[in-house]
Tab-separated table of C-alpha atoms in Angstrom:
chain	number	residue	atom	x	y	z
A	1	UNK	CA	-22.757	-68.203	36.444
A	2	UNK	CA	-19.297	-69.114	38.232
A	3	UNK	CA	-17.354	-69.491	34.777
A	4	UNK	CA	-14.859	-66.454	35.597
A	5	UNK	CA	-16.107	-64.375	32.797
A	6	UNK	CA	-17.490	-60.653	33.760
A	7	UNK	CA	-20.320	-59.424	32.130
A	8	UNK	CA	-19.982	-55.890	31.182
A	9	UNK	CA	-20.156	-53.227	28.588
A	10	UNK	CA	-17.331	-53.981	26.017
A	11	UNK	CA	-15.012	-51.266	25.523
A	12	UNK	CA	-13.347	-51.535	22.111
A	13	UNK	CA	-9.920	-49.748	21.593
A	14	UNK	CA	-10.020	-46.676	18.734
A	15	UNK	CA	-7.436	-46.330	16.346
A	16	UNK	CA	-8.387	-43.861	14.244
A	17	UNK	CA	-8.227	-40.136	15.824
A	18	UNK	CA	-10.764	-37.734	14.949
A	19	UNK	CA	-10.393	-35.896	12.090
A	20	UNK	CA	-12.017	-32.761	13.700
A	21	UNK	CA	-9.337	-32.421	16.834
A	22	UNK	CA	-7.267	-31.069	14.450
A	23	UNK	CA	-9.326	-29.090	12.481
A	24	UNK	CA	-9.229	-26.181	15.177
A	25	UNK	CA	-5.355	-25.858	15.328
A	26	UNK	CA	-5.289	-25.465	11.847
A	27	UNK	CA	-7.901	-22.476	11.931
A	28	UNK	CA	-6.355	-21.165	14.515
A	29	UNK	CA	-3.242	-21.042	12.939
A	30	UNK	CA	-4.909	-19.587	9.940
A	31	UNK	CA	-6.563	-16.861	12.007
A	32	UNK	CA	-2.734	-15.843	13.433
A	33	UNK	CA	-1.605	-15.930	9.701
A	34	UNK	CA	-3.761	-13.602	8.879
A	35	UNK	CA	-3.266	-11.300	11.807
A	36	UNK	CA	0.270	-11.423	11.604
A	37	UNK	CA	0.208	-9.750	8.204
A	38	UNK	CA	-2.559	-7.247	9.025
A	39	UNK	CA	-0.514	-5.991	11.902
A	40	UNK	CA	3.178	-6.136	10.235
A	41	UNK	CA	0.997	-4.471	6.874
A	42	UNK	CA	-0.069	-1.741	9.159
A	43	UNK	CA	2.907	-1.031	11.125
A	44	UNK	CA	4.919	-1.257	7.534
A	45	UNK	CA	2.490	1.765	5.857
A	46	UNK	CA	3.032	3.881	8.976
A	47	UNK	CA	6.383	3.872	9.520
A	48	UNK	CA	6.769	4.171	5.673
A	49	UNK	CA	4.525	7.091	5.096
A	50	UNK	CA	5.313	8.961	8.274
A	51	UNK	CA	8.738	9.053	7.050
A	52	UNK	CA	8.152	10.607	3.385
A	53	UNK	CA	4.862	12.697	4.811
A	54	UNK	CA	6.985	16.001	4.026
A	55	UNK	CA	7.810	15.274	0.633
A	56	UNK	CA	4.283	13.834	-0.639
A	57	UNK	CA	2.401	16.799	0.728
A	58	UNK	CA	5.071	19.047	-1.433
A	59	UNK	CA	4.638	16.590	-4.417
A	60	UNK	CA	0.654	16.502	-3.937
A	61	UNK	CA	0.709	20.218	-4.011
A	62	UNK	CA	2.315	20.546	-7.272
A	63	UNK	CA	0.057	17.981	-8.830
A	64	UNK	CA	-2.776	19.317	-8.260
A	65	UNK	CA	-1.364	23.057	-9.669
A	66	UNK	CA	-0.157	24.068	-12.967
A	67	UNK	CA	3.381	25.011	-11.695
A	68	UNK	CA	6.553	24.063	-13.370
A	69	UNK	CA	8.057	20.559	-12.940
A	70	UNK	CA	9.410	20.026	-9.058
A	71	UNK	CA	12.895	19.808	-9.052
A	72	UNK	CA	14.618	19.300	-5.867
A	73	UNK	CA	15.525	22.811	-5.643
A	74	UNK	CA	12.080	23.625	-6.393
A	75	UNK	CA	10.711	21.345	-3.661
A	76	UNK	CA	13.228	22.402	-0.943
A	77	UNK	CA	11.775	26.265	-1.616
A	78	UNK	CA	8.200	25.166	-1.444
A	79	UNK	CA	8.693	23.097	1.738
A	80	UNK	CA	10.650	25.483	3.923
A	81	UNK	CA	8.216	28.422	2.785
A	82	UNK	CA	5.672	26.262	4.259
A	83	UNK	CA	7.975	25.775	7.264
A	84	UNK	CA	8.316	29.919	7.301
A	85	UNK	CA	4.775	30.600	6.831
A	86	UNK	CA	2.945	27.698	8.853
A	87	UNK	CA	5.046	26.359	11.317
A	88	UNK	CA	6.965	22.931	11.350
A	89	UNK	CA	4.479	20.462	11.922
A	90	UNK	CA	2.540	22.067	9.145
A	91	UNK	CA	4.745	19.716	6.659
A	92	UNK	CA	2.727	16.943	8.319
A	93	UNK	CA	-0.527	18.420	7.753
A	94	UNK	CA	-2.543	16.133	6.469
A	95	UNK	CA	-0.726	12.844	7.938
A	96	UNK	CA	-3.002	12.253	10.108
A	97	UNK	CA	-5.572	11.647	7.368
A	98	UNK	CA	-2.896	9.687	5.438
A	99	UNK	CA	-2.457	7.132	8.526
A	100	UNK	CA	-6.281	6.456	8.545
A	101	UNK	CA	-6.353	6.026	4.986
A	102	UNK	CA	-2.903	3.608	4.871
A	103	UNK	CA	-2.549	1.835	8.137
A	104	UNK	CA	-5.977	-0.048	6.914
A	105	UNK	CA	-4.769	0.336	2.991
A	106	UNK	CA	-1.575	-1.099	3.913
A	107	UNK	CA	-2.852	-3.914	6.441
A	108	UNK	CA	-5.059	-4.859	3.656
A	109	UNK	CA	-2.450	-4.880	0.876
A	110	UNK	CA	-0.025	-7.111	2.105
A	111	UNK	CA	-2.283	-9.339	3.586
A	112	UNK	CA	-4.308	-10.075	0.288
A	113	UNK	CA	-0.797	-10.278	-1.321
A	114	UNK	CA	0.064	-13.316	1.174
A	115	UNK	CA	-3.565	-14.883	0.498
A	116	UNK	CA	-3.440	-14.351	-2.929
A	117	UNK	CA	0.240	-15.822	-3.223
A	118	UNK	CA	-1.333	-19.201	-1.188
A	119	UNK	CA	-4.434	-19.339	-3.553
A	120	UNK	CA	-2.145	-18.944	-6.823
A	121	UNK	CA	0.493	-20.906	-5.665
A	122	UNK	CA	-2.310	-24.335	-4.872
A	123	UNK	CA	-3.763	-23.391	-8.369
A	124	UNK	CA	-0.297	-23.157	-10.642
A	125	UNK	CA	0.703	-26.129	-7.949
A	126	UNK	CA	3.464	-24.077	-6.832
A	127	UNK	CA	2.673	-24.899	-2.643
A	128	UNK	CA	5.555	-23.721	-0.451
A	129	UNK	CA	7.590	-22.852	-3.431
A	130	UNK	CA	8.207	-19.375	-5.267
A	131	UNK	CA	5.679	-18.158	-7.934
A	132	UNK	CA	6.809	-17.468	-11.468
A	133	UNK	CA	7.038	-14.567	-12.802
A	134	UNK	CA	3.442	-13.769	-14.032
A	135	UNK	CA	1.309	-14.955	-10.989
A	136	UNK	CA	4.083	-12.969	-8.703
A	137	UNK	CA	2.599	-10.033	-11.019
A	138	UNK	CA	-1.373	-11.035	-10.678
A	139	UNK	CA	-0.961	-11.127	-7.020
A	140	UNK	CA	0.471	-7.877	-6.495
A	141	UNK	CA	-1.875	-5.913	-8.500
A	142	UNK	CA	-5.018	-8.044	-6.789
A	143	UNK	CA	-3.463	-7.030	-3.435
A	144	UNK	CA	-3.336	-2.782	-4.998
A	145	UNK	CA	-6.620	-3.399	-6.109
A	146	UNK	CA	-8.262	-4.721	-3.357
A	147	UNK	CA	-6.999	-2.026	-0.646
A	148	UNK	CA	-7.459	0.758	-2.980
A	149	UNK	CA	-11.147	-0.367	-3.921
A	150	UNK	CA	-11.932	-0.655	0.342
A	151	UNK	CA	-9.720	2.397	1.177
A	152	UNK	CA	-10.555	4.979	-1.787
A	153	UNK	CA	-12.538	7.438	0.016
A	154	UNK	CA	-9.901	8.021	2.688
A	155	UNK	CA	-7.258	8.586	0.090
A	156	UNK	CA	-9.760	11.497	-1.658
A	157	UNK	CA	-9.857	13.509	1.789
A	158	UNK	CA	-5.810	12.923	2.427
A	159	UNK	CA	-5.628	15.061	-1.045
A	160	UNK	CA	-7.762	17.440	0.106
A	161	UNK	CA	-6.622	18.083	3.484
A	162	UNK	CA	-3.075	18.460	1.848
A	163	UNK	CA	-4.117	21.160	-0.707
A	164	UNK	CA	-6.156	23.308	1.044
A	165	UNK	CA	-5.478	26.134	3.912
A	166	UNK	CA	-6.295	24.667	7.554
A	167	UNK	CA	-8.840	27.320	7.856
A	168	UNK	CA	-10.783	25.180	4.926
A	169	UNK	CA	-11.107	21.647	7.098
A	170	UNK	CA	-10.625	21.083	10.860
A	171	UNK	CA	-10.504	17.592	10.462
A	172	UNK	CA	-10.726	14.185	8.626
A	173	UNK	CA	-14.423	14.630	9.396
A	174	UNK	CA	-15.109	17.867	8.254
A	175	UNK	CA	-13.262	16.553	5.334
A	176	UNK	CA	-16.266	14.217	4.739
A	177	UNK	CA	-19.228	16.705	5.873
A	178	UNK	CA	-18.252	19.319	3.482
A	179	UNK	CA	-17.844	16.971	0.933
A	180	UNK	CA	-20.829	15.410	1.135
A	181	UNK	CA	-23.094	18.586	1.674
A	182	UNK	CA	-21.201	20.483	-1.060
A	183	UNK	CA	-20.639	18.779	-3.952
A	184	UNK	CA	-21.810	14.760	-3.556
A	185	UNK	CA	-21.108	11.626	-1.916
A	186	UNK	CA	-19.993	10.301	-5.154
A	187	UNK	CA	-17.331	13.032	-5.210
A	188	UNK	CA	-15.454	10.683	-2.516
A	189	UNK	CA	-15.286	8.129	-5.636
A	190	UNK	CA	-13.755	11.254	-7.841
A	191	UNK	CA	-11.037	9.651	-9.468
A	192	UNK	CA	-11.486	6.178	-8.488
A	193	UNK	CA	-11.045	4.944	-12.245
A	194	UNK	CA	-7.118	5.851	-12.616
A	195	UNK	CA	-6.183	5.019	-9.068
A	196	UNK	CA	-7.426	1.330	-9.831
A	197	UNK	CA	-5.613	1.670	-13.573
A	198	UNK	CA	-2.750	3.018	-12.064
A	199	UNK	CA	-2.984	0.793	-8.948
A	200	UNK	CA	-2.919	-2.346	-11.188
A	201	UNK	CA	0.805	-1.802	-12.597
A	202	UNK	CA	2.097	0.020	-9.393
A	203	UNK	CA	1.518	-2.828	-6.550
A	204	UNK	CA	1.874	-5.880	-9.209
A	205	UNK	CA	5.433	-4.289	-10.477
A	206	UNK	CA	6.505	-3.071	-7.116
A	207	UNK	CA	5.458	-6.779	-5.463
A	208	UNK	CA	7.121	-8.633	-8.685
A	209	UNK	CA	10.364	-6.265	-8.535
A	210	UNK	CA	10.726	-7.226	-4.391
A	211	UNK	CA	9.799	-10.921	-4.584
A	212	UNK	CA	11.975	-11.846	-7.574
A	213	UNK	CA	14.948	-9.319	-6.466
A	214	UNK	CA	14.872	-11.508	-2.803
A	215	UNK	CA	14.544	-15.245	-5.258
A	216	UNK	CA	17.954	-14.253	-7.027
A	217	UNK	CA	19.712	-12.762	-4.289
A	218	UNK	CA	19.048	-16.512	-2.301
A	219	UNK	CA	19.968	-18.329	-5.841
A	220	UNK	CA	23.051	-16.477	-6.267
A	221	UNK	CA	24.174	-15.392	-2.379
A	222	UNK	CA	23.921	-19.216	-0.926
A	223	UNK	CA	21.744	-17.351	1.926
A	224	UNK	CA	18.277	-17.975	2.471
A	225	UNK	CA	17.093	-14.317	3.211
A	226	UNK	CA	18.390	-11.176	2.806
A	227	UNK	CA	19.712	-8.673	5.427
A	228	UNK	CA	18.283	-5.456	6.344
A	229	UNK	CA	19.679	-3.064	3.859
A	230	UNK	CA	19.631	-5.393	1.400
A	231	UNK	CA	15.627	-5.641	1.681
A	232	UNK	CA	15.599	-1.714	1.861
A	233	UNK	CA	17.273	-1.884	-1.471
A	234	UNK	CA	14.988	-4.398	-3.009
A	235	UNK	CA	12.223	-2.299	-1.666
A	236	UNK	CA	13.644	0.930	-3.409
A	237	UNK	CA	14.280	-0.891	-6.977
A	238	UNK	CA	10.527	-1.784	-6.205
A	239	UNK	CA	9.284	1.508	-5.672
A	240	UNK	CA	11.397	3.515	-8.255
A	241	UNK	CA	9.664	0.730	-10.813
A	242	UNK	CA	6.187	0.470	-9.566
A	243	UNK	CA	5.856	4.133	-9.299
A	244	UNK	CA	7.561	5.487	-12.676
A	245	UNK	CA	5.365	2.917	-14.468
A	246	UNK	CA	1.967	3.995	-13.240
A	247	UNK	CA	3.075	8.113	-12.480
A	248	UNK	CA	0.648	9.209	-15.325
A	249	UNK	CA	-2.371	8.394	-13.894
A	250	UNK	CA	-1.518	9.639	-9.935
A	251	UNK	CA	-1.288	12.660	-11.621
A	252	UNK	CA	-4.612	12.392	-13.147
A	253	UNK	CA	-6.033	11.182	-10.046
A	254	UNK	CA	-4.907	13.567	-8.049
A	255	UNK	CA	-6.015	16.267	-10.372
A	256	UNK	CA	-9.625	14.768	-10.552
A	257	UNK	CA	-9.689	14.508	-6.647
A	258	UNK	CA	-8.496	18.046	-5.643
A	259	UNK	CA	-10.722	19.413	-8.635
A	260	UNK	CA	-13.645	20.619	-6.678
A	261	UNK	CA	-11.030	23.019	-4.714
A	262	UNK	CA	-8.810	24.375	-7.262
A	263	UNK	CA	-11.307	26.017	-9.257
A	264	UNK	CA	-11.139	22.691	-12.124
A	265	UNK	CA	-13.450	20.254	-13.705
A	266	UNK	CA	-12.437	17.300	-14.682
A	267	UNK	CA	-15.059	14.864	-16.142
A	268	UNK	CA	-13.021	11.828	-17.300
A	269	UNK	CA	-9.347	10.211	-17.411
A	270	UNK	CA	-8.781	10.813	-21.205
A	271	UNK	CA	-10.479	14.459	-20.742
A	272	UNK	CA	-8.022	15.097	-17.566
A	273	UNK	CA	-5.138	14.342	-19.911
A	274	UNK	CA	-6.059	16.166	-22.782
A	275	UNK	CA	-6.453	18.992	-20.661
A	276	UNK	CA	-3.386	18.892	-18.796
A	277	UNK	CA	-1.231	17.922	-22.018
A	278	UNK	CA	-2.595	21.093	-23.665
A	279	UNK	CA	-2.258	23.838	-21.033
A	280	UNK	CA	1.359	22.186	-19.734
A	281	UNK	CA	2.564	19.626	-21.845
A	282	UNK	CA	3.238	16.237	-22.119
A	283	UNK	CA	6.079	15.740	-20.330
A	284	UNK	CA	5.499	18.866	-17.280
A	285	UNK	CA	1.966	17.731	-17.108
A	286	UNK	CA	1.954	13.874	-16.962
A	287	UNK	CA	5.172	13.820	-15.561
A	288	UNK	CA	5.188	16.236	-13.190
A	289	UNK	CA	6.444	15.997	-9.759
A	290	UNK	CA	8.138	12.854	-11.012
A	291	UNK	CA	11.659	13.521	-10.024
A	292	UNK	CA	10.468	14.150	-6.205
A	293	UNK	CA	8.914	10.556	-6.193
A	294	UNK	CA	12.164	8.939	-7.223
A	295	UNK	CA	13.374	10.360	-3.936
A	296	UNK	CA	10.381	9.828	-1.699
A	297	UNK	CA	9.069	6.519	-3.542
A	298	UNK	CA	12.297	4.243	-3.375
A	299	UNK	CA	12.571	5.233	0.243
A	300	UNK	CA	8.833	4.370	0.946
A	301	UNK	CA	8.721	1.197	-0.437
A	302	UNK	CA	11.997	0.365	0.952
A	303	UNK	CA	11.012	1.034	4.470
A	304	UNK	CA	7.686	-0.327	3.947
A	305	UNK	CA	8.396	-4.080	2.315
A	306	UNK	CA	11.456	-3.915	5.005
A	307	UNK	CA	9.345	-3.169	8.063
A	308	UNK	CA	6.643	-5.888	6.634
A	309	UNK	CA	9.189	-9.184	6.428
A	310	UNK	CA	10.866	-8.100	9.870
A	311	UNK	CA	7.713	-7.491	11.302
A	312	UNK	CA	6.688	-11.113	10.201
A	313	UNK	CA	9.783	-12.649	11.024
A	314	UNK	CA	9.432	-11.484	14.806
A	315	UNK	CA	5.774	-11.826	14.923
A	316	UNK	CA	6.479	-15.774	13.784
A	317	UNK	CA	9.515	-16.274	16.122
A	318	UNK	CA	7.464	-14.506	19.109
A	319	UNK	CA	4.517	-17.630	18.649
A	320	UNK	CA	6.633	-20.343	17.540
A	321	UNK	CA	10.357	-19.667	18.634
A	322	UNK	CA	13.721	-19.166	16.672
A	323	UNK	CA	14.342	-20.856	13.469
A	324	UNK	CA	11.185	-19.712	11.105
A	325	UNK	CA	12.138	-17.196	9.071
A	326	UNK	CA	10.372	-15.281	5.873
């Protein structure tokens, strides 16, 4: 009517943002998390067990025989015999196997580990802060458990294909068709028991030994992370525990996995032992090969926790800049 005052739709001013704008970012931030430590958890087993390859097919083939105990010497002779008799790249026989079982095992491991830190850490009400000692433990040994429980099969054809003559497989898949046709698909799951007993102490002592060794060095050094060789040498201490703990059953595992080759049969764990105890002894038996894994285990797990947090570091300062560190 001429009083000035414009009729119109009323626009009212919002003050509360949606909730769900951000809801998104946070996934997607989430989703990187994740994929971060997948890809520095896969690059971390490769580089790791590329390194040792040499040494853990020499170690593998004395578990799964009845020699003596490997001694260095011992394990020098049986590796450049193999060098003699089937070339150089013959000591990697087998790796290729091993990278399709770890770069997934591996990826998987260290992932879990981070998850299961986060979902321990909001239930113990430790968020952003380090865990004490026994969830550090319960989240290493979920991590082992779950890649070893996805992975298993893969690791059962890595022990064959480093056991056996060339002439026996071709490849990873002849691993499995031969397998399969010959003796079972539940032969893949041979030994499956005492790599998840054995996995339990190895990855929760190996994770406890790195994370606590890197929580005193920052208490006591004044520096927030450590450097490079001081992570190797967390990651060695880690190994060298982790592995001497749980040694007994790898060798019963291994035993159980190659048995269907080596003219064995091996129905259970306690049976396996009993069995190997007898014919070689406690401490040649259970224990054999042991001295070769305090040489190639300190130096795996060294390389591989080390290649892991670097991996992460970079990965984090490639989306997000300088200044976030692990």
């Amino acid at each position: 009517m001429g009083n000035g005052v414009r009729e119109g739709p009323v626009e009212f001013q919002r003050d509360v943002e949606p909730v769900t704008a951000r809801i998104p970012a946070e996934d997607n931030q989430e989703k990187k998390k994740v994929l971060n430590s997948l890809m520095s958890g896969a690059l971390a087993g490769a580089v790791a067990k590329t390194a040792v390859a040499p040494l853990d097919r020499t170690k593998i083939m004395f578990q799964g025989g009845s020699r003596a105990d490997l001694s260095p010497q011992e394990a020098y002779r049986l590796i450049y015999h193999t060098y003699l008799s089937e070339g150089f790249w013959s000591l990697w026989r087998g790796n290729s196997a091993t990278m399709v079982r770890v770069i997934p095992y591996a990826a998987i491991q260290f992932c879990a580990h981070e998850e299961y830190k986060q979902i321990l850490g909001n239930y113990y009400g430790f968020q952003g802060k380090a865990l004490t000692p026994f969830p550090r433990f319960i989240a290493g040994s979920l991590a082992g458990t779950t890649a070893a429980m996805v992975t298993y099969p893969l690791d059962m054809v890595r022990a064959r294909m480093a056991v056996t003559p060339k002439e026996m497989y071709s490849s990873i898949v002849h691993v499995f068709i031969r397998i399969s046709r010959e003796e079972g698909l539940k032969t893949l799951y041979r030994g499956f028991t005492p790599t998840i007993l054995g996995v339990i102490p190895y990855a929760g002592l190996s994770f406890f030994t790195y994370e606590t060794l890197k929580k005193v060095h920052a208490e006591h050094s004044g520096k927030a992370q450590p450097s490079p060789p001081e992570r190797l040498l967390f990651g060695a201490c880690a190994g060298l525990i982790g592995q001497s703990a749980s040694y007994p059953l790898d060798v019963v595992r291994r035993r159980m996995q190659t048995a269907g080759v080596l003219g064995h049969t091996y129905s259970s764990i306690l049976l396996t032992m009993q069995e190997i105890v007898r014919e070689e002894g406690l401490i040649r038996g259970l224990y054999k090969g042991l001295s070769m894994n305090w040489v190639k285990g300190p130096i795996a797990v060294g390389i591989s926790f080390t290649t892991f947090d670097l991996t992460q570091i970079l990965l984090r300062k490639l989306q997000h800049g300088p200044g976030l560190e692990r």
